[in-house]
């Protein structure tokens, strides 16, 4: 069993991005600029956005954080999106999800200029991805594919089972794994909360991508010998063993599943670090105008 080290791969990619940014600056080019909009004080979102700002510094990007309280109106937020769309210095920006209930996430996502949509959530980017055209790939699926590529894991002709059908991970990663490319060329099955006999399906899988958000859903008896398991889950569960009183838990019962795998990602330290790096890659592409 080999552990897929997302932390190490992310550090390697950050180094590659930093070298490219240094070259751009040396040639008097424009420094890539990423902005993030954060509404409210959700713990997970706070941490994630803080990591994004820190990562921007590490690779030499400029970054801007725009903060609003929970009671910001939809109108105010859409006006902010419009300002960022029209700010020539900002190459890409994200509006951190989830948003408060009174704001339509769909409206906000659709209002973002798809040429600055470095989260890859805009319908134009999602549509282009499904057609295999150049686009900003959404960060987590892009990170998963990059891990498979860097570990040179064979995907051609393999049966890939995706657990979960969210717009953020399940749907896009299933599209990427079916593309005529490497990593890709898989036969893909998507399972979700309405799928009967999930165990029968996962037992046939060469590659399992677990993105349900259900802690320790995938058990040892659901995985065949030699499978590749990518765990996207990050649920905070109470723990008496940590200072914070909780620990991050994946969708895979790691101790049971790992011994059967050829490759597996840990939680934390697997897919998580790759998500932020994918966002940096998209921002660099946006700055260089390589996609649009």
Tab-separated table of C-alpha atoms in Angstrom:
chain	number	residue	atom	x	y	z
A	1	UNK	CA	0.000	0.000	0.000
A	2	UNK	CA	1.351	3.413	-0.967
A	3	UNK	CA	0.171	6.557	0.757
A	4	UNK	CA	-0.564	9.395	-1.679
A	5	UNK	CA	1.079	12.425	-0.077
A	6	UNK	CA	-0.973	15.451	-1.144
A	7	UNK	CA	1.080	17.725	1.099
A	8	UNK	CA	4.347	16.864	-0.648
A	9	UNK	CA	2.850	17.145	-4.149
A	10	UNK	CA	1.210	20.478	-3.247
A	11	UNK	CA	4.565	21.815	-1.978
A	12	UNK	CA	6.218	20.716	-5.230
A	13	UNK	CA	3.557	22.479	-7.358
A	14	UNK	CA	3.791	25.645	-5.227
A	15	UNK	CA	7.533	25.671	-5.896
A	16	UNK	CA	6.886	25.348	-9.659
A	17	UNK	CA	4.345	28.209	-9.550
A	18	UNK	CA	6.691	30.413	-7.472
A	19	UNK	CA	9.489	29.898	-10.037
A	20	UNK	CA	7.159	30.907	-12.865
A	21	UNK	CA	5.939	33.999	-10.967
A	22	UNK	CA	9.566	35.016	-10.310
A	23	UNK	CA	10.241	34.826	-14.074
A	24	UNK	CA	7.139	36.945	-14.822
A	25	UNK	CA	8.270	39.588	-12.308
A	26	UNK	CA	11.848	39.535	-13.641
A	27	UNK	CA	10.458	40.278	-17.115
A	28	UNK	CA	8.415	43.198	-15.675
A	29	UNK	CA	5.203	41.262	-16.248
A	30	UNK	CA	2.043	41.634	-14.173
A	31	UNK	CA	2.001	39.865	-10.791
A	32	UNK	CA	-1.002	37.474	-10.628
A	33	UNK	CA	-3.679	38.780	-8.247
A	34	UNK	CA	-6.274	36.581	-6.506
A	35	UNK	CA	-9.184	38.020	-4.514
A	36	UNK	CA	-11.456	36.136	-2.097
A	37	UNK	CA	-14.840	37.253	-0.796
A	38	UNK	CA	-15.778	35.861	2.623
A	39	UNK	CA	-19.258	36.260	4.099
A	40	UNK	CA	-19.774	35.617	7.820
A	41	UNK	CA	-17.596	33.621	10.198
A	42	UNK	CA	-17.981	29.936	9.291
A	43	UNK	CA	-15.023	28.121	10.905
A	44	UNK	CA	-14.155	25.954	7.897
A	45	UNK	CA	-14.414	28.869	5.468
A	46	UNK	CA	-12.255	31.103	7.705
A	47	UNK	CA	-9.485	28.481	7.798
A	48	UNK	CA	-9.700	27.803	4.087
A	49	UNK	CA	-9.548	31.477	3.108
A	50	UNK	CA	-6.660	32.133	5.537
A	51	UNK	CA	-4.759	29.266	3.871
A	52	UNK	CA	-5.457	30.748	0.429
A	53	UNK	CA	-4.064	34.149	1.454
A	54	UNK	CA	-0.962	32.489	2.982
A	55	UNK	CA	-0.448	30.352	-0.154
A	56	UNK	CA	-0.641	33.458	-2.369
A	57	UNK	CA	2.216	35.000	-0.350
A	58	UNK	CA	4.264	31.791	-0.656
A	59	UNK	CA	4.120	31.794	-4.474
A	60	UNK	CA	4.497	35.562	-4.892
A	61	UNK	CA	0.916	36.452	-5.887
A	62	UNK	CA	-0.895	39.561	-4.761
A	63	UNK	CA	-4.051	38.772	-2.793
A	64	UNK	CA	-7.076	40.697	-1.554
A	65	UNK	CA	-9.609	39.577	1.040
A	66	UNK	CA	-13.058	41.205	0.987
A	67	UNK	CA	-15.127	40.534	4.133
A	68	UNK	CA	-18.841	40.912	4.819
A	69	UNK	CA	-20.982	40.059	7.838
A	70	UNK	CA	-23.748	37.415	7.622
A	71	UNK	CA	-26.405	40.080	7.139
A	72	UNK	CA	-24.963	41.432	3.846
A	73	UNK	CA	-27.740	41.742	1.250
A	74	UNK	CA	-27.706	39.825	-2.001
A	75	UNK	CA	-27.658	43.167	-3.810
A	76	UNK	CA	-24.520	44.319	-1.943
A	77	UNK	CA	-22.741	41.037	-2.679
A	78	UNK	CA	-23.645	41.148	-6.384
A	79	UNK	CA	-22.368	44.750	-6.515
A	80	UNK	CA	-19.067	43.518	-5.023
A	81	UNK	CA	-18.845	40.784	-7.689
A	82	UNK	CA	-19.446	43.426	-10.366
A	83	UNK	CA	-16.616	45.596	-8.966
A	84	UNK	CA	-14.197	42.640	-8.989
A	85	UNK	CA	-15.265	41.719	-12.546
A	86	UNK	CA	-14.363	45.238	-13.653
A	87	UNK	CA	-11.129	45.600	-11.669
A	88	UNK	CA	-8.401	45.083	-14.285
A	89	UNK	CA	-5.744	44.375	-11.641
A	90	UNK	CA	-7.580	41.312	-10.277
A	91	UNK	CA	-6.968	38.238	-12.454
A	92	UNK	CA	-9.235	35.836	-10.635
A	93	UNK	CA	-11.502	35.751	-7.606
A	94	UNK	CA	-13.663	33.408	-5.591
A	95	UNK	CA	-16.741	33.890	-3.440
A	96	UNK	CA	-16.329	31.405	-0.587
A	97	UNK	CA	-19.274	29.001	-0.244
A	98	UNK	CA	-21.549	28.261	1.566
A	99	UNK	CA	-23.356	31.626	1.633
A	100	UNK	CA	-26.121	32.607	4.100
A	101	UNK	CA	-29.589	31.242	3.228
A	102	UNK	CA	-30.979	34.609	2.046
A	103	UNK	CA	-28.417	34.814	-0.790
A	104	UNK	CA	-28.779	32.749	-3.966
A	105	UNK	CA	-25.470	30.943	-4.593
A	106	UNK	CA	-26.539	30.325	-8.202
A	107	UNK	CA	-27.084	34.046	-8.827
A	108	UNK	CA	-23.697	34.901	-7.333
A	109	UNK	CA	-21.834	32.200	-9.307
A	110	UNK	CA	-23.524	33.256	-12.557
A	111	UNK	CA	-22.633	36.910	-11.904
A	112	UNK	CA	-18.893	36.139	-11.786
A	113	UNK	CA	-17.078	36.837	-15.062
A	114	UNK	CA	-16.225	33.299	-16.263
A	115	UNK	CA	-12.782	34.601	-17.331
A	116	UNK	CA	-12.051	35.325	-13.643
A	117	UNK	CA	-13.880	32.276	-12.245
A	118	UNK	CA	-10.829	30.505	-10.804
A	119	UNK	CA	-13.080	28.232	-8.695
A	120	UNK	CA	-14.380	26.751	-11.965
A	121	UNK	CA	-18.052	26.893	-10.892
A	122	UNK	CA	-19.464	29.151	-13.627
A	123	UNK	CA	-21.726	27.329	-16.159
A	124	UNK	CA	-19.353	28.373	-18.987
A	125	UNK	CA	-16.387	26.659	-17.301
A	126	UNK	CA	-18.433	23.604	-16.298
A	127	UNK	CA	-19.801	23.311	-19.852
A	128	UNK	CA	-16.360	23.660	-21.422
A	129	UNK	CA	-14.981	21.048	-19.010
A	130	UNK	CA	-17.707	18.564	-19.979
A	131	UNK	CA	-16.745	19.076	-23.645
A	132	UNK	CA	-13.026	18.667	-22.930
A	133	UNK	CA	-12.296	22.293	-23.901
A	134	UNK	CA	-9.780	24.618	-22.188
A	135	UNK	CA	-11.340	26.031	-19.002
A	136	UNK	CA	-10.772	26.662	-15.314
A	137	UNK	CA	-11.244	23.248	-13.701
A	138	UNK	CA	-12.925	23.259	-10.323
A	139	UNK	CA	-10.267	22.999	-7.658
A	140	UNK	CA	-10.899	19.691	-5.876
A	141	UNK	CA	-11.479	17.541	-9.003
A	142	UNK	CA	-8.432	19.165	-10.607
A	143	UNK	CA	-6.379	18.313	-7.502
A	144	UNK	CA	-7.539	14.673	-7.579
A	145	UNK	CA	-6.583	14.281	-11.244
A	146	UNK	CA	-3.186	15.882	-10.580
A	147	UNK	CA	-2.479	13.387	-7.761
A	148	UNK	CA	-3.261	10.462	-10.092
A	149	UNK	CA	-0.987	12.008	-12.752
A	150	UNK	CA	1.958	12.673	-10.443
A	151	UNK	CA	1.804	9.190	-8.948
A	152	UNK	CA	1.523	7.764	-12.503
A	153	UNK	CA	-1.514	5.695	-11.540
A	154	UNK	CA	-2.947	3.824	-14.528
A	155	UNK	CA	-6.507	4.929	-15.344
A	156	UNK	CA	-7.057	3.776	-18.945
A	157	UNK	CA	-9.810	1.168	-19.140
A	158	UNK	CA	-10.223	1.095	-15.345
A	159	UNK	CA	-13.582	1.059	-13.557
A	160	UNK	CA	-13.820	4.254	-11.488
A	161	UNK	CA	-16.619	4.501	-8.928
A	162	UNK	CA	-17.440	8.011	-7.678
A	163	UNK	CA	-19.369	8.179	-4.402
A	164	UNK	CA	-21.343	11.436	-4.382
A	165	UNK	CA	-22.900	13.662	-7.051
A	166	UNK	CA	-22.243	17.191	-5.792
A	167	UNK	CA	-21.616	20.008	-8.270
A	168	UNK	CA	-18.328	20.731	-6.493
A	169	UNK	CA	-16.732	17.250	-6.626
A	170	UNK	CA	-18.841	14.248	-7.675
A	171	UNK	CA	-20.183	15.451	-11.029
A	172	UNK	CA	-17.049	17.244	-12.296
A	173	UNK	CA	-14.620	14.498	-11.245
A	174	UNK	CA	-16.776	11.860	-12.945
A	175	UNK	CA	-16.598	13.936	-16.162
A	176	UNK	CA	-12.813	14.278	-15.912
A	177	UNK	CA	-12.311	10.544	-15.316
A	178	UNK	CA	-14.333	9.669	-18.428
A	179	UNK	CA	-12.497	12.138	-20.738
A	180	UNK	CA	-10.345	10.858	-23.584
A	181	UNK	CA	-7.115	11.830	-21.799
A	182	UNK	CA	-4.733	10.848	-19.040
A	183	UNK	CA	-5.785	10.674	-16.255
A	184	UNK	CA	-9.102	9.520	-17.690
A	185	UNK	CA	-10.345	6.922	-20.178
A	186	UNK	CA	-12.184	5.236	-17.294
A	187	UNK	CA	-15.548	3.523	-17.225
A	188	UNK	CA	-17.273	5.648	-14.584
A	189	UNK	CA	-20.120	4.743	-12.226
A	190	UNK	CA	-21.581	7.483	-9.997
A	191	UNK	CA	-23.244	6.310	-6.764
A	192	UNK	CA	-25.302	8.504	-4.426
A	193	UNK	CA	-27.849	8.386	-1.606
A	194	UNK	CA	-30.475	6.753	-3.847
A	195	UNK	CA	-28.183	4.034	-5.226
A	196	UNK	CA	-29.147	0.516	-4.041
A	197	UNK	CA	-26.432	-2.079	-3.262
A	198	UNK	CA	-23.510	0.358	-3.280
A	199	UNK	CA	-21.214	-2.322	-1.841
A	200	UNK	CA	-21.726	-4.557	-4.917
A	201	UNK	CA	-20.635	-1.651	-7.134
A	202	UNK	CA	-17.620	-0.535	-5.069
A	203	UNK	CA	-16.324	-4.127	-4.960
A	204	UNK	CA	-15.937	-3.971	-8.750
A	205	UNK	CA	-14.019	-0.674	-8.672
A	206	UNK	CA	-10.357	-0.291	-9.610
A	207	UNK	CA	-10.499	3.345	-8.454
A	208	UNK	CA	-12.871	4.740	-5.818
A	209	UNK	CA	-13.310	8.485	-5.306
A	210	UNK	CA	-15.275	8.983	-2.073
A	211	UNK	CA	-16.931	12.406	-1.908
A	212	UNK	CA	-20.141	11.890	0.065
A	213	UNK	CA	-19.403	13.846	3.225
A	214	UNK	CA	-20.382	10.822	5.348
A	215	UNK	CA	-17.594	9.994	7.844
A	216	UNK	CA	-16.067	6.514	7.407
A	217	UNK	CA	-18.768	5.417	4.927
A	218	UNK	CA	-16.434	3.196	2.861
A	219	UNK	CA	-15.574	0.095	4.904
A	220	UNK	CA	-12.956	-2.586	4.333
A	221	UNK	CA	-15.477	-5.149	3.041
A	222	UNK	CA	-16.549	-2.716	0.272
A	223	UNK	CA	-13.157	-2.575	-1.455
A	224	UNK	CA	-11.341	-5.162	-3.576
A	225	UNK	CA	-7.634	-5.961	-3.210
A	226	UNK	CA	-5.369	-3.537	-5.052
A	227	UNK	CA	-7.925	-0.749	-5.462
A	228	UNK	CA	-6.894	2.922	-5.579
A	229	UNK	CA	-8.896	4.968	-3.036
A	230	UNK	CA	-9.144	8.760	-3.082
A	231	UNK	CA	-10.835	10.155	0.046
A	232	UNK	CA	-12.319	13.629	-0.456
A	233	UNK	CA	-14.296	13.732	2.802
A	234	UNK	CA	-13.425	16.237	5.525
A	235	UNK	CA	-15.986	16.119	8.323
A	236	UNK	CA	-15.175	17.527	11.745
A	237	UNK	CA	-16.076	14.915	14.350
A	238	UNK	CA	-15.718	15.269	18.141
A	239	UNK	CA	-12.502	13.815	19.544
A	240	UNK	CA	-11.154	13.621	23.077
A	241	UNK	CA	-7.616	13.125	21.722
A	242	UNK	CA	-7.117	16.569	20.185
A	243	UNK	CA	-6.647	20.016	21.718
A	244	UNK	CA	-9.445	21.509	19.605
A	245	UNK	CA	-11.910	18.807	20.686
A	246	UNK	CA	-12.499	17.596	17.133
A	247	UNK	CA	-10.642	15.816	14.333
A	248	UNK	CA	-10.974	15.800	10.561
A	249	UNK	CA	-12.419	12.521	9.335
A	250	UNK	CA	-12.674	11.281	5.776
A	251	UNK	CA	-15.365	9.250	4.010
A	252	UNK	CA	-13.153	6.146	4.231
A	253	UNK	CA	-12.633	3.890	7.267
A	254	UNK	CA	-8.889	4.225	6.773
A	255	UNK	CA	-7.618	1.448	9.095
A	256	UNK	CA	-9.846	-1.145	7.421
A	257	UNK	CA	-9.496	0.009	3.808
A	258	UNK	CA	-5.789	0.972	3.583
A	259	UNK	CA	-4.335	-2.575	3.895
A	260	UNK	CA	-6.301	-3.630	0.787
A	261	UNK	CA	-5.260	-0.686	-1.405
A	262	UNK	CA	-2.448	-0.206	-3.889
A	263	UNK	CA	-2.736	3.569	-3.263
A	264	UNK	CA	-4.800	5.609	-0.796
A	265	UNK	CA	-5.017	9.266	0.276
A	266	UNK	CA	-4.982	10.110	3.991
A	267	UNK	CA	-7.239	12.684	5.695
A	268	UNK	CA	-5.874	15.235	6.410
A	269	UNK	CA	-2.918	15.602	4.022
A	270	UNK	CA	-4.335	13.988	0.899
A	271	UNK	CA	-6.739	15.819	-1.387
A	272	UNK	CA	-7.066	18.917	0.859
A	273	UNK	CA	-3.686	20.579	0.127
A	274	UNK	CA	-4.245	20.006	-3.620
A	275	UNK	CA	-7.447	22.058	-3.648
A	276	UNK	CA	-5.678	25.319	-2.799
A	277	UNK	CA	-2.839	24.571	-5.221
A	278	UNK	CA	-5.366	24.046	-8.044
A	279	UNK	CA	-6.803	27.471	-7.285
A	280	UNK	CA	-3.296	28.978	-7.532
A	281	UNK	CA	-2.755	27.208	-10.872
A	282	UNK	CA	-6.016	28.645	-12.207
A	283	UNK	CA	-5.036	32.137	-11.024
A	284	UNK	CA	-1.682	31.847	-12.800
A	285	UNK	CA	-3.482	30.761	-15.999
A	286	UNK	CA	-5.899	33.694	-15.603
A	287	UNK	CA	-3.008	36.121	-15.115
A	288	UNK	CA	-1.276	34.829	-18.247
A	289	UNK	CA	-4.607	34.873	-20.167
A	290	UNK	CA	-3.913	31.295	-21.229
A	291	UNK	CA	-7.510	30.051	-21.137
A	292	UNK	CA	-9.558	33.080	-22.206
